[in-house]
mmCIF file with all atom_site columns, C-alpha atoms in Angstrom:
data_model
loop_
_atom_site.group_PDB
_atom_site.id
_atom_site.type_symbol
_atom_site.label_atom_id
_atom_site.label_alt_id
_atom_site.label_comp_id
_atom_site.label_asym_id
_atom_site.label_entity_id
_atom_site.label_seq_id
_atom_site.pdbx_PDB_ins_code
_atom_site.Cartn_x
_atom_site.Cartn_y
_atom_site.Cartn_z
_atom_site.occupancy
_atom_site.B_iso_or_equiv
_atom_site.pdbx_formal_charge
_atom_site.auth_seq_id
_atom_site.auth_comp_id
_atom_site.auth_asym_id
_atom_site.auth_atom_id
_atom_site.pdbx_PDB_model_num
ATOM 1   C CA . LYS N 1 1   ? 123.415 61.891 75.819  1.00 0.00 ? 1   LYS N CA 1
ATOM 2   C CA . ALA N 1 2   ? 123.611 65.465 74.582  1.00 0.00 ? 2   ALA N CA 1
ATOM 3   C CA . GLY N 1 3   ? 121.816 68.110 76.608  1.00 0.00 ? 3   GLY N CA 1
ATOM 4   C CA . VAL N 1 4   ? 119.372 70.776 75.516  1.00 0.00 ? 4   VAL N CA 1
ATOM 5   C CA . THR N 1 5   ? 120.914 73.161 73.030  1.00 0.00 ? 5   THR N CA 1
ATOM 6   C CA . GLN N 1 6   ? 119.789 76.660 72.190  1.00 0.00 ? 6   GLN N CA 1
ATOM 7   C CA . THR N 1 7   ? 120.858 78.836 69.310  1.00 0.00 ? 7   THR N CA 1
ATOM 8   C CA . PRO N 1 8   ? 121.959 81.510 69.047  1.00 0.00 ? 8   PRO N CA 1
ATOM 9   C CA . ARG N 1 9   ? 123.419 82.133 72.498  1.00 0.00 ? 9   ARG N CA 1
ATOM 10  C CA . TYR N 1 10  ? 123.456 85.912 72.101  1.00 0.00 ? 10  TYR N CA 1
ATOM 11  C CA . LEU N 1 11  ? 121.402 88.183 69.893  1.00 0.00 ? 11  LEU N CA 1
ATOM 12  C CA . ILE N 1 12  ? 121.122 91.939 69.445  1.00 0.00 ? 12  ILE N CA 1
ATOM 13  C CA . LYS N 1 13  ? 118.100 93.394 67.655  1.00 0.00 ? 13  LYS N CA 1
ATOM 14  C CA . THR N 1 14  ? 116.467 96.785 67.336  1.00 0.00 ? 14  THR N CA 1
ATOM 15  C CA . ARG N 1 15  ? 112.922 97.769 68.195  1.00 0.00 ? 15  ARG N CA 1
ATOM 16  C CA . GLY N 1 16  ? 110.354 96.708 65.641  1.00 0.00 ? 16  GLY N CA 1
ATOM 17  C CA . GLN N 1 17  ? 112.357 93.791 64.303  1.00 0.00 ? 17  GLN N CA 1
ATOM 18  C CA . GLN N 1 18  ? 111.417 90.171 64.769  1.00 0.00 ? 18  GLN N CA 1
ATOM 19  C CA . VAL N 1 19  ? 113.535 87.329 66.080  1.00 0.00 ? 19  VAL N CA 1
ATOM 20  C CA . THR N 1 20  ? 113.497 83.538 65.981  1.00 0.00 ? 20  THR N CA 1
ATOM 21  C CA . LEU N 1 21  ? 115.144 81.428 68.667  1.00 0.00 ? 21  LEU N CA 1
ATOM 22  C CA . SER N 1 22  ? 115.806 77.709 68.349  1.00 0.00 ? 22  SER N CA 1
ATOM 23  C CA . CYS N 1 23  ? 115.806 74.890 70.880  1.00 0.00 ? 23  CYS N CA 1
ATOM 24  C CA . SER N 1 24  ? 116.863 71.284 70.353  1.00 0.00 ? 24  SER N CA 1
ATOM 25  C CA . PRO N 1 25  ? 115.645 68.991 73.151  1.00 0.00 ? 25  PRO N CA 1
ATOM 26  C CA . ILE N 1 26  ? 117.341 65.943 74.568  1.00 0.00 ? 26  ILE N CA 1
ATOM 27  C CA . SER N 1 27  ? 116.932 62.982 72.253  1.00 0.00 ? 27  SER N CA 1
ATOM 28  C CA . GLY N 1 28  ? 113.663 61.191 73.013  1.00 0.00 ? 28  GLY N CA 1
ATOM 29  C CA . HIS N 1 29  ? 112.080 64.126 74.826  1.00 0.00 ? 29  HIS N CA 1
ATOM 30  C CA . ARG N 1 30  ? 108.779 65.198 73.319  1.00 0.00 ? 30  ARG N CA 1
ATOM 31  C CA . SER N 1 31  ? 107.923 68.178 75.503  1.00 0.00 ? 31  SER N CA 1
ATOM 32  C CA . VAL N 1 32  ? 109.565 71.566 75.067  1.00 0.00 ? 32  VAL N CA 1
ATOM 33  C CA . SER N 1 33  ? 108.787 74.590 77.207  1.00 0.00 ? 33  SER N CA 1
ATOM 34  C CA . TRP N 1 34  ? 109.949 78.172 76.882  1.00 0.00 ? 34  TRP N CA 1
ATOM 35  C CA . TYR N 1 35  ? 110.598 80.729 79.625  1.00 0.00 ? 35  TYR N CA 1
ATOM 36  C CA . GLN N 1 36  ? 111.561 84.382 79.828  1.00 0.00 ? 36  GLN N CA 1
ATOM 37  C CA . GLN N 1 37  ? 113.842 85.630 82.588  1.00 0.00 ? 37  GLN N CA 1
ATOM 38  C CA . THR N 1 38  ? 114.252 89.330 83.377  1.00 0.00 ? 38  THR N CA 1
ATOM 39  C CA . PRO N 1 39  ? 115.613 91.102 86.464  1.00 0.00 ? 39  PRO N CA 1
ATOM 40  C CA . GLY N 1 40  ? 112.277 92.789 87.075  1.00 0.00 ? 40  GLY N CA 1
ATOM 41  C CA . GLN N 1 41  ? 109.791 89.981 86.454  1.00 0.00 ? 41  GLN N CA 1
ATOM 42  C CA . GLY N 1 42  ? 111.938 86.963 87.228  1.00 0.00 ? 42  GLY N CA 1
ATOM 43  C CA . LEU N 1 43  ? 111.207 83.721 85.427  1.00 0.00 ? 43  LEU N CA 1
ATOM 44  C CA . GLN N 1 44  ? 107.938 83.516 83.536  1.00 0.00 ? 44  GLN N CA 1
ATOM 45  C CA . PHE N 1 45  ? 106.409 80.644 81.636  1.00 0.00 ? 45  PHE N CA 1
ATOM 46  C CA . LEU N 1 46  ? 105.807 81.316 77.944  1.00 0.00 ? 46  LEU N CA 1
ATOM 47  C CA . PHE N 1 47  ? 104.423 78.093 76.472  1.00 0.00 ? 47  PHE N CA 1
ATOM 48  C CA . GLU N 1 48  ? 104.744 74.331 76.302  1.00 0.00 ? 48  GLU N CA 1
ATOM 49  C CA . TYR N 1 49  ? 104.726 72.157 73.201  1.00 0.00 ? 49  TYR N CA 1
ATOM 50  C CA . PHE N 1 50  ? 104.160 68.440 73.070  1.00 0.00 ? 50  PHE N CA 1
ATOM 51  C CA . SER N 1 51  ? 103.986 66.369 69.899  1.00 0.00 ? 51  SER N CA 1
ATOM 52  C CA . GLU N 1 52  ? 103.945 69.484 67.697  1.00 0.00 ? 52  GLU N CA 1
ATOM 53  C CA . THR N 1 53  ? 100.957 71.000 69.546  1.00 0.00 ? 53  THR N CA 1
ATOM 54  C CA . GLN N 1 54  ? 100.942 73.931 71.920  1.00 0.00 ? 54  GLN N CA 1
ATOM 55  C CA . ARG N 1 55  ? 99.509  72.540 75.135  1.00 0.00 ? 55  ARG N CA 1
ATOM 56  C CA . ASN N 1 56  ? 99.797  75.437 77.509  1.00 0.00 ? 56  ASN N CA 1
ATOM 57  C CA . LYS N 1 57  ? 100.471 79.145 77.237  1.00 0.00 ? 57  LYS N CA 1
ATOM 58  C CA . GLY N 1 58  ? 101.517 81.747 79.756  1.00 0.00 ? 58  GLY N CA 1
ATOM 59  C CA . ASN N 1 59  ? 100.289 85.304 79.993  1.00 0.00 ? 59  ASN N CA 1
ATOM 60  C CA . PHE N 1 60  ? 102.196 86.878 77.112  1.00 0.00 ? 60  PHE N CA 1
ATOM 61  C CA . PRO N 1 61  ? 100.932 88.922 74.147  1.00 0.00 ? 61  PRO N CA 1
ATOM 62  C CA . GLY N 1 62  ? 100.370 87.380 70.741  1.00 0.00 ? 62  GLY N CA 1
ATOM 63  C CA . ARG N 1 63  ? 103.705 88.784 69.548  1.00 0.00 ? 63  ARG N CA 1
ATOM 64  C CA . PHE N 1 64  ? 105.227 85.740 71.221  1.00 0.00 ? 64  PHE N CA 1
ATOM 65  C CA . SER N 1 65  ? 104.624 82.551 69.294  1.00 0.00 ? 65  SER N CA 1
ATOM 66  C CA . GLY N 1 66  ? 106.241 79.214 68.813  1.00 0.00 ? 66  GLY N CA 1
ATOM 67  C CA . ARG N 1 67  ? 106.117 75.924 67.058  1.00 0.00 ? 67  ARG N CA 1
ATOM 68  C CA . GLN N 1 68  ? 107.458 72.419 67.364  1.00 0.00 ? 68  GLN N CA 1
ATOM 69  C CA . PHE N 1 69  ? 108.609 70.210 64.559  1.00 0.00 ? 69  PHE N CA 1
ATOM 70  C CA . SER N 1 70  ? 108.198 66.460 64.099  1.00 0.00 ? 70  SER N CA 1
ATOM 71  C CA . ASN N 1 71  ? 111.705 65.868 65.478  1.00 0.00 ? 71  ASN N CA 1
ATOM 72  C CA . SER N 1 72  ? 110.652 67.773 68.657  1.00 0.00 ? 72  SER N CA 1
ATOM 73  C CA . ARG N 1 73  ? 112.903 70.736 67.904  1.00 0.00 ? 73  ARG N CA 1
ATOM 74  C CA . SER N 1 74  ? 111.180 73.972 68.740  1.00 0.00 ? 74  SER N CA 1
ATOM 75  C CA . GLU N 1 75  ? 111.379 77.572 67.650  1.00 0.00 ? 75  GLU N CA 1
ATOM 76  C CA . MET N 1 76  ? 110.138 80.673 69.378  1.00 0.00 ? 76  MET N CA 1
ATOM 77  C CA . ASN N 1 77  ? 109.357 83.848 67.494  1.00 0.00 ? 77  ASN N CA 1
ATOM 78  C CA . VAL N 1 78  ? 108.923 87.361 68.812  1.00 0.00 ? 78  VAL N CA 1
ATOM 79  C CA . SER N 1 79  ? 107.574 89.938 66.386  1.00 0.00 ? 79  SER N CA 1
ATOM 80  C CA . THR N 1 80  ? 107.676 93.736 66.629  1.00 0.00 ? 80  THR N CA 1
ATOM 81  C CA . LEU N 1 81  ? 110.330 93.696 69.324  1.00 0.00 ? 81  LEU N CA 1
ATOM 82  C CA . GLU N 1 82  ? 110.075 96.089 72.253  1.00 0.00 ? 82  GLU N CA 1
ATOM 83  C CA . LEU N 1 83  ? 112.792 97.212 74.647  1.00 0.00 ? 83  LEU N CA 1
ATOM 84  C CA . GLY N 1 84  ? 111.095 95.202 77.392  1.00 0.00 ? 84  GLY N CA 1
ATOM 85  C CA . ASP N 1 85  ? 111.652 91.990 75.457  1.00 0.00 ? 85  ASP N CA 1
ATOM 86  C CA . SER N 1 86  ? 115.320 92.110 76.388  1.00 0.00 ? 86  SER N CA 1
ATOM 87  C CA . ALA N 1 87  ? 115.764 88.995 78.472  1.00 0.00 ? 87  ALA N CA 1
ATOM 88  C CA . LEU N 1 88  ? 117.298 85.577 78.828  1.00 0.00 ? 88  LEU N CA 1
ATOM 89  C CA . TYR N 1 89  ? 115.101 83.072 77.021  1.00 0.00 ? 89  TYR N CA 1
ATOM 90  C CA . LEU N 1 90  ? 115.336 79.544 78.327  1.00 0.00 ? 90  LEU N CA 1
ATOM 91  C CA . CYS N 1 91  ? 113.943 76.371 76.914  1.00 0.00 ? 91  CYS N CA 1
ATOM 92  C CA . ALA N 1 92  ? 113.545 73.077 78.696  1.00 0.00 ? 92  ALA N CA 1
ATOM 93  C CA . SER N 1 93  ? 112.693 69.586 77.570  1.00 0.00 ? 93  SER N CA 1
ATOM 94  C CA . SER N 1 94  ? 111.130 66.657 79.329  1.00 0.00 ? 94  SER N CA 1
ATOM 95  C CA . LEU N 1 95  ? 109.834 63.235 78.478  1.00 0.00 ? 95  LEU N CA 1
ATOM 96  C CA . ALA N 1 96  ? 106.241 63.769 79.487  1.00 0.00 ? 96  ALA N CA 1
ATOM 97  C CA . PHE N 1 97  ? 103.444 66.177 78.833  1.00 0.00 ? 97  PHE N CA 1
ATOM 98  C CA . ARG N 1 98  ? 102.206 68.560 81.529  1.00 0.00 ? 98  ARG N CA 1
ATOM 99  C CA . LEU N 1 99  ? 105.556 68.926 83.141  1.00 0.00 ? 99  LEU N CA 1
ATOM 100 C CA . VAL N 1 100 ? 105.057 65.918 85.424  1.00 0.00 ? 100 VAL N CA 1
ATOM 101 C CA . ASP N 1 101 ? 108.552 64.877 84.617  1.00 0.00 ? 101 ASP N CA 1
ATOM 102 C CA . THR N 1 102 ? 111.927 66.431 85.337  1.00 0.00 ? 102 THR N CA 1
ATOM 103 C CA . GLN N 1 103 ? 112.781 69.331 83.071  1.00 0.00 ? 103 GLN N CA 1
ATOM 104 C CA . TYR N 1 104 ? 116.222 69.770 81.592  1.00 0.00 ? 104 TYR N CA 1
ATOM 105 C CA . PHE N 1 105 ? 117.169 73.328 80.714  1.00 0.00 ? 105 PHE N CA 1
ATOM 106 C CA . GLY N 1 106 ? 119.342 74.727 77.995  1.00 0.00 ? 106 GLY N CA 1
ATOM 107 C CA . PRO N 1 107 ? 121.886 77.509 78.616  1.00 0.00 ? 107 PRO N CA 1
ATOM 108 C CA . GLY N 1 108 ? 119.555 80.158 77.211  1.00 0.00 ? 108 GLY N CA 1
ATOM 109 C CA . THR N 1 109 ? 119.597 82.819 74.523  1.00 0.00 ? 109 THR N CA 1
ATOM 110 C CA . ARG N 1 110 ? 120.413 86.333 75.701  1.00 0.00 ? 110 ARG N CA 1
ATOM 111 C CA . LEU N 1 111 ? 118.343 88.779 73.646  1.00 0.00 ? 111 LEU N CA 1
ATOM 112 C CA . THR N 1 112 ? 119.134 92.481 73.751  1.00 0.00 ? 112 THR N CA 1
ATOM 113 C CA . VAL N 1 113 ? 116.725 94.907 72.094  1.00 0.00 ? 113 VAL N CA 1
ATOM 114 C CA . LEU N 1 114 ? 118.128 98.362 71.347  1.00 0.00 ? 114 LEU N CA 1
ATOM 115 C CA . LYS O 2 1   ? 96.438  84.063 90.107  1.00 0.00 ? 1   LYS O CA 1
ATOM 116 C CA . GLN O 2 2   ? 99.041  81.912 91.813  1.00 0.00 ? 2   GLN O CA 1
ATOM 117 C CA . GLU O 2 3   ? 101.785 83.780 93.664  1.00 0.00 ? 3   GLU O CA 1
ATOM 118 C CA . VAL O 2 4   ? 104.967 82.015 94.692  1.00 0.00 ? 4   VAL O CA 1
ATOM 119 C CA . THR O 2 5   ? 107.211 83.660 97.265  1.00 0.00 ? 5   THR O CA 1
ATOM 120 C CA . GLN O 2 6   ? 110.599 82.645 98.577  1.00 0.00 ? 6   GLN O CA 1
ATOM 121 C CA . ILE O 2 7   ? 112.071 83.808 101.849 1.00 0.00 ? 7   ILE O CA 1
ATOM 122 C CA . PRO O 2 8   ? 114.767 84.838 102.476 1.00 0.00 ? 8   PRO O CA 1
ATOM 123 C CA . ALA O 2 9   ? 115.833 86.531 99.251  1.00 0.00 ? 9   ALA O CA 1
ATOM 124 C CA . ALA O 2 10  ? 119.482 86.034 100.188 1.00 0.00 ? 10  ALA O CA 1
ATOM 125 C CA . LEU O 2 11  ? 121.269 83.807 102.657 1.00 0.00 ? 11  LEU O CA 1
ATOM 126 C CA . SER O 2 12  ? 124.911 83.502 103.662 1.00 0.00 ? 12  SER O CA 1
ATOM 127 C CA . VAL O 2 13  ? 126.074 80.560 105.786 1.00 0.00 ? 13  VAL O CA 1
ATOM 128 C CA . PRO O 2 14  ? 129.407 79.003 106.815 1.00 0.00 ? 14  PRO O CA 1
ATOM 129 C CA . GLU O 2 15  ? 130.410 75.748 105.219 1.00 0.00 ? 15  GLU O CA 1
ATOM 130 C CA . GLY O 2 16  ? 129.043 72.651 106.942 1.00 0.00 ? 16  GLY O CA 1
ATOM 131 C CA . GLU O 2 17  ? 125.871 74.262 108.203 1.00 0.00 ? 17  GLU O CA 1
ATOM 132 C CA . ASN O 2 18  ? 122.460 72.699 107.587 1.00 0.00 ? 18  ASN O CA 1
ATOM 133 C CA . LEU O 2 19  ? 119.973 75.129 106.092 1.00 0.00 ? 19  LEU O CA 1
ATOM 134 C CA . VAL O 2 20  ? 116.341 75.467 105.044 1.00 0.00 ? 20  VAL O CA 1
ATOM 135 C CA . LEU O 2 21  ? 114.961 77.449 102.130 1.00 0.00 ? 21  LEU O CA 1
ATOM 136 C CA . ASN O 2 22  ? 111.282 78.335 102.126 1.00 0.00 ? 22  ASN O CA 1
ATOM 137 C CA . CYS O 2 23  ? 108.729 78.550 99.336  1.00 0.00 ? 23  CYS O CA 1
ATOM 138 C CA . SER O 2 24  ? 105.127 79.687 99.775  1.00 0.00 ? 24  SER O CA 1
ATOM 139 C CA . PHE O 2 25  ? 102.304 79.516 97.246  1.00 0.00 ? 25  PHE O CA 1
ATOM 140 C CA . THR O 2 26  ? 98.845  81.041 97.478  1.00 0.00 ? 26  THR O CA 1
ATOM 141 C CA . ASP O 2 27  ? 96.744  78.449 95.628  1.00 0.00 ? 27  ASP O CA 1
ATOM 142 C CA . SER O 2 28  ? 96.951  74.842 96.813  1.00 0.00 ? 28  SER O CA 1
ATOM 143 C CA . ALA O 2 29  ? 95.525  73.492 93.543  1.00 0.00 ? 29  ALA O CA 1
ATOM 144 C CA . ILE O 2 30  ? 98.845  72.381 92.104  1.00 0.00 ? 30  ILE O CA 1
ATOM 145 C CA . TYR O 2 31  ? 100.002 69.337 90.160  1.00 0.00 ? 31  TYR O CA 1
ATOM 146 C CA . ASN O 2 32  ? 103.529 69.484 91.471  1.00 0.00 ? 32  ASN O CA 1
ATOM 147 C CA . LEU O 2 33  ? 106.222 71.679 92.920  1.00 0.00 ? 33  LEU O CA 1
ATOM 148 C CA . GLN O 2 34  ? 109.785 71.719 91.698  1.00 0.00 ? 34  GLN O CA 1
ATOM 149 C CA . TRP O 2 35  ? 113.046 73.051 93.060  1.00 0.00 ? 35  TRP O CA 1
ATOM 150 C CA . PHE O 2 36  ? 115.785 74.305 90.760  1.00 0.00 ? 36  PHE O CA 1
ATOM 151 C CA . ARG O 2 37  ? 119.185 75.886 91.128  1.00 0.00 ? 37  ARG O CA 1
ATOM 152 C CA . GLN O 2 38  ? 120.610 78.483 88.809  1.00 0.00 ? 38  GLN O CA 1
ATOM 153 C CA . ASP O 2 39  ? 124.271 79.316 88.598  1.00 0.00 ? 39  ASP O CA 1
ATOM 154 C CA . PRO O 2 40  ? 125.257 82.792 87.367  1.00 0.00 ? 40  PRO O CA 1
ATOM 155 C CA . GLY O 2 41  ? 124.833 83.188 83.629  1.00 0.00 ? 41  GLY O CA 1
ATOM 156 C CA . LYS O 2 42  ? 123.543 79.661 83.198  1.00 0.00 ? 42  LYS O CA 1
ATOM 157 C CA . GLY O 2 43  ? 120.303 77.795 82.764  1.00 0.00 ? 43  GLY O CA 1
ATOM 158 C CA . LEU O 2 44  ? 118.426 75.992 85.483  1.00 0.00 ? 44  LEU O CA 1
ATOM 159 C CA . THR O 2 45  ? 119.181 72.589 86.943  1.00 0.00 ? 45  THR O CA 1
ATOM 160 C CA . SER O 2 46  ? 116.255 70.603 88.272  1.00 0.00 ? 46  SER O CA 1
ATOM 161 C CA . LEU O 2 47  ? 116.880 69.388 91.816  1.00 0.00 ? 47  LEU O CA 1
ATOM 162 C CA . LEU O 2 48  ? 113.706 67.769 93.047  1.00 0.00 ? 48  LEU O CA 1
ATOM 163 C CA . LEU O 2 49  ? 110.136 67.357 91.856  1.00 0.00 ? 49  LEU O CA 1
ATOM 164 C CA . ILE O 2 50  ? 107.323 66.639 94.311  1.00 0.00 ? 50  ILE O CA 1
ATOM 165 C CA . GLN O 2 51  ? 103.969 65.512 92.932  1.00 0.00 ? 51  GLN O CA 1
ATOM 166 C CA . SER O 2 52  ? 100.883 66.872 94.670  1.00 0.00 ? 52  SER O CA 1
ATOM 167 C CA . SER O 2 53  ? 100.180 63.466 96.217  1.00 0.00 ? 53  SER O CA 1
ATOM 168 C CA . GLN O 2 54  ? 103.650 63.251 97.771  1.00 0.00 ? 54  GLN O CA 1
ATOM 169 C CA . ARG O 2 55  ? 104.960 64.807 100.961 1.00 0.00 ? 55  ARG O CA 1
ATOM 170 C CA . GLU O 2 56  ? 108.677 64.807 100.294 1.00 0.00 ? 56  GLU O CA 1
ATOM 171 C CA . GLN O 2 57  ? 111.510 63.862 97.975  1.00 0.00 ? 57  GLN O CA 1
ATOM 172 C CA . THR O 2 58  ? 115.166 63.263 98.729  1.00 0.00 ? 58  THR O CA 1
ATOM 173 C CA . SER O 2 59  ? 118.278 63.370 96.622  1.00 0.00 ? 59  SER O CA 1
ATOM 174 C CA . GLY O 2 60  ? 121.647 63.084 98.319  1.00 0.00 ? 60  GLY O CA 1
ATOM 175 C CA . ARG O 2 61  ? 122.037 65.978 100.756 1.00 0.00 ? 61  ARG O CA 1
ATOM 176 C CA . LEU O 2 62  ? 118.805 67.571 99.565  1.00 0.00 ? 62  LEU O CA 1
ATOM 177 C CA . ASN O 2 63  ? 115.337 66.985 100.956 1.00 0.00 ? 63  ASN O CA 1
ATOM 178 C CA . ALA O 2 64  ? 112.241 68.813 99.792  1.00 0.00 ? 64  ALA O CA 1
ATOM 179 C CA . SER O 2 65  ? 108.890 68.703 101.539 1.00 0.00 ? 65  SER O CA 1
ATOM 180 C CA . LEU O 2 66  ? 105.448 69.796 100.407 1.00 0.00 ? 66  LEU O CA 1
ATOM 181 C CA . ASP O 2 67  ? 102.466 70.805 102.529 1.00 0.00 ? 67  ASP O CA 1
ATOM 182 C CA . LYS O 2 68  ? 99.656  71.752 100.170 1.00 0.00 ? 68  LYS O CA 1
ATOM 183 C CA . SER O 2 69  ? 97.215  72.617 102.925 1.00 0.00 ? 69  SER O CA 1
ATOM 184 C CA . SER O 2 70  ? 99.463  75.353 104.252 1.00 0.00 ? 70  SER O CA 1
ATOM 185 C CA . GLY O 2 71  ? 100.808 76.331 100.833 1.00 0.00 ? 71  GLY O CA 1
ATOM 186 C CA . ARG O 2 72  ? 104.428 75.684 101.744 1.00 0.00 ? 72  ARG O CA 1
ATOM 187 C CA . SER O 2 73  ? 107.440 73.792 100.552 1.00 0.00 ? 73  SER O CA 1
ATOM 188 C CA . THR O 2 74  ? 110.886 73.663 102.097 1.00 0.00 ? 74  THR O CA 1
ATOM 189 C CA . LEU O 2 75  ? 114.233 72.636 100.689 1.00 0.00 ? 75  LEU O CA 1
ATOM 190 C CA . TYR O 2 76  ? 116.628 71.280 103.286 1.00 0.00 ? 76  TYR O CA 1
ATOM 191 C CA . ILE O 2 77  ? 120.324 71.223 102.438 1.00 0.00 ? 77  ILE O CA 1
ATOM 192 C CA . ALA O 2 78  ? 122.504 69.192 104.760 1.00 0.00 ? 78  ALA O CA 1
ATOM 193 C CA . ALA O 2 79  ? 126.183 69.883 105.412 1.00 0.00 ? 79  ALA O CA 1
ATOM 194 C CA . SER O 2 80  ? 126.367 72.805 102.989 1.00 0.00 ? 80  SER O CA 1
ATOM 195 C CA . GLN O 2 81  ? 129.397 73.174 100.713 1.00 0.00 ? 81  GLN O CA 1
ATOM 196 C CA . PRO O 2 82  ? 130.780 76.156 98.742  1.00 0.00 ? 82  PRO O CA 1
ATOM 197 C CA . GLY O 2 83  ? 129.634 74.396 95.560  1.00 0.00 ? 83  GLY O CA 1
ATOM 198 C CA . ASP O 2 84  ? 126.055 74.788 96.790  1.00 0.00 ? 84  ASP O CA 1
ATOM 199 C CA . SER O 2 85  ? 126.323 78.549 96.238  1.00 0.00 ? 85  SER O CA 1
ATOM 200 C CA . ALA O 2 86  ? 123.683 79.461 93.654  1.00 0.00 ? 86  ALA O CA 1
ATOM 201 C CA . THR O 2 87  ? 120.198 80.882 93.344  1.00 0.00 ? 87  THR O CA 1
ATOM 202 C CA . TYR O 2 88  ? 117.503 78.414 94.330  1.00 0.00 ? 88  TYR O CA 1
ATOM 203 C CA . LEU O 2 89  ? 114.070 78.667 92.742  1.00 0.00 ? 89  LEU O CA 1
ATOM 204 C CA . CYS O 2 90  ? 110.849 76.851 93.424  1.00 0.00 ? 90  CYS O CA 1
ATOM 205 C CA . ALA O 2 91  ? 108.078 76.592 90.860  1.00 0.00 ? 91  ALA O CA 1
ATOM 206 C CA . ALA O 2 92  ? 104.498 75.369 91.007  1.00 0.00 ? 92  ALA O CA 1
ATOM 207 C CA . TRP O 2 93  ? 102.577 73.824 88.142  1.00 0.00 ? 93  TRP O CA 1
ATOM 208 C CA . ASP O 2 94  ? 98.989  74.606 88.976  1.00 0.00 ? 94  ASP O CA 1
ATOM 209 C CA . THR O 2 95  ? 95.764  73.043 87.808  1.00 0.00 ? 95  THR O CA 1
ATOM 210 C CA . GLY O 2 96  ? 95.093  76.095 85.660  1.00 0.00 ? 96  GLY O CA 1
ATOM 211 C CA . ASN O 2 97  ? 97.915  74.832 83.445  1.00 0.00 ? 97  ASN O CA 1
ATOM 212 C CA . GLN O 2 98  ? 100.236 77.642 84.388  1.00 0.00 ? 98  GLN O CA 1
ATOM 213 C CA . PHE O 2 99  ? 103.753 77.324 85.723  1.00 0.00 ? 99  PHE O CA 1
ATOM 214 C CA . TYR O 2 100 ? 104.788 79.911 88.313  1.00 0.00 ? 100 TYR O CA 1
ATOM 215 C CA . PHE O 2 101 ? 108.303 80.516 89.560  1.00 0.00 ? 101 PHE O CA 1
ATOM 216 C CA . GLY O 2 102 ? 109.207 81.912 92.939  1.00 0.00 ? 102 GLY O CA 1
ATOM 217 C CA . THR O 2 103 ? 111.346 84.971 93.458  1.00 0.00 ? 103 THR O CA 1
ATOM 218 C CA . GLY O 2 104 ? 114.437 82.930 94.331  1.00 0.00 ? 104 GLY O CA 1
ATOM 219 C CA . THR O 2 105 ? 116.859 82.670 97.238  1.00 0.00 ? 105 THR O CA 1
ATOM 220 C CA . SER O 2 106 ? 120.491 83.560 96.576  1.00 0.00 ? 106 SER O CA 1
ATOM 221 C CA . LEU O 2 107 ? 122.656 81.254 98.693  1.00 0.00 ? 107 LEU O CA 1
ATOM 222 C CA . THR O 2 108 ? 126.313 81.858 99.508  1.00 0.00 ? 108 THR O CA 1
ATOM 223 C CA . VAL O 2 109 ? 128.243 79.188 101.397 1.00 0.00 ? 109 VAL O CA 1
ATOM 224 C CA . ILE O 2 110 ? 131.408 80.616 102.909 1.00 0.00 ? 110 ILE O CA 1
ATOM 225 C CA . PRO O 2 111 ? 134.442 78.290 103.094 1.00 0.00 ? 111 PRO O CA 1
#
């Protein structure tokens, strides 16, 4: 069974631009969660989607948004990029809602904002 | 707000040694606690998940315990191997529907 895939793996943007990251979960998984990892703040939870609905959201500004499609694939969008948005963005999928099940992580998308 | 702390931040041990990694959380109202490992430049690998009603979980050489009343979890690694070298993270999913990661412990197992 294929693992979680994320595209693109690396991305360079400039301040003010917007970016869309994609995550394809493991087949059959209906929950997708997104995380941001930076050296200063560590790993932080962004949001969780289940059956095309955002179920939970971390403490991030409205510039960070996401969506999930009927095939469970998910996209994350960051608008008006800031230098501090430079980070590794990880997505994870699991079978169940509310993260009561094991999460499987993708390799991440490394975003650099110049 | 939940705070999750891991001590020590870094640990270096000789191969074959048994070791314990610690994770502390400030709010005992959690659904579960998970342990992950992260290898350099890679995503996370889930190791063990302990539901709030459980006291421990075991997988191979790994054993994780949870004591909600004291706000602590420990990850025990038996007979450590160089391949165990990685950063270990704990994370708590609390009843406020937020998921908080610890600060991580960087483990080096010396051959």
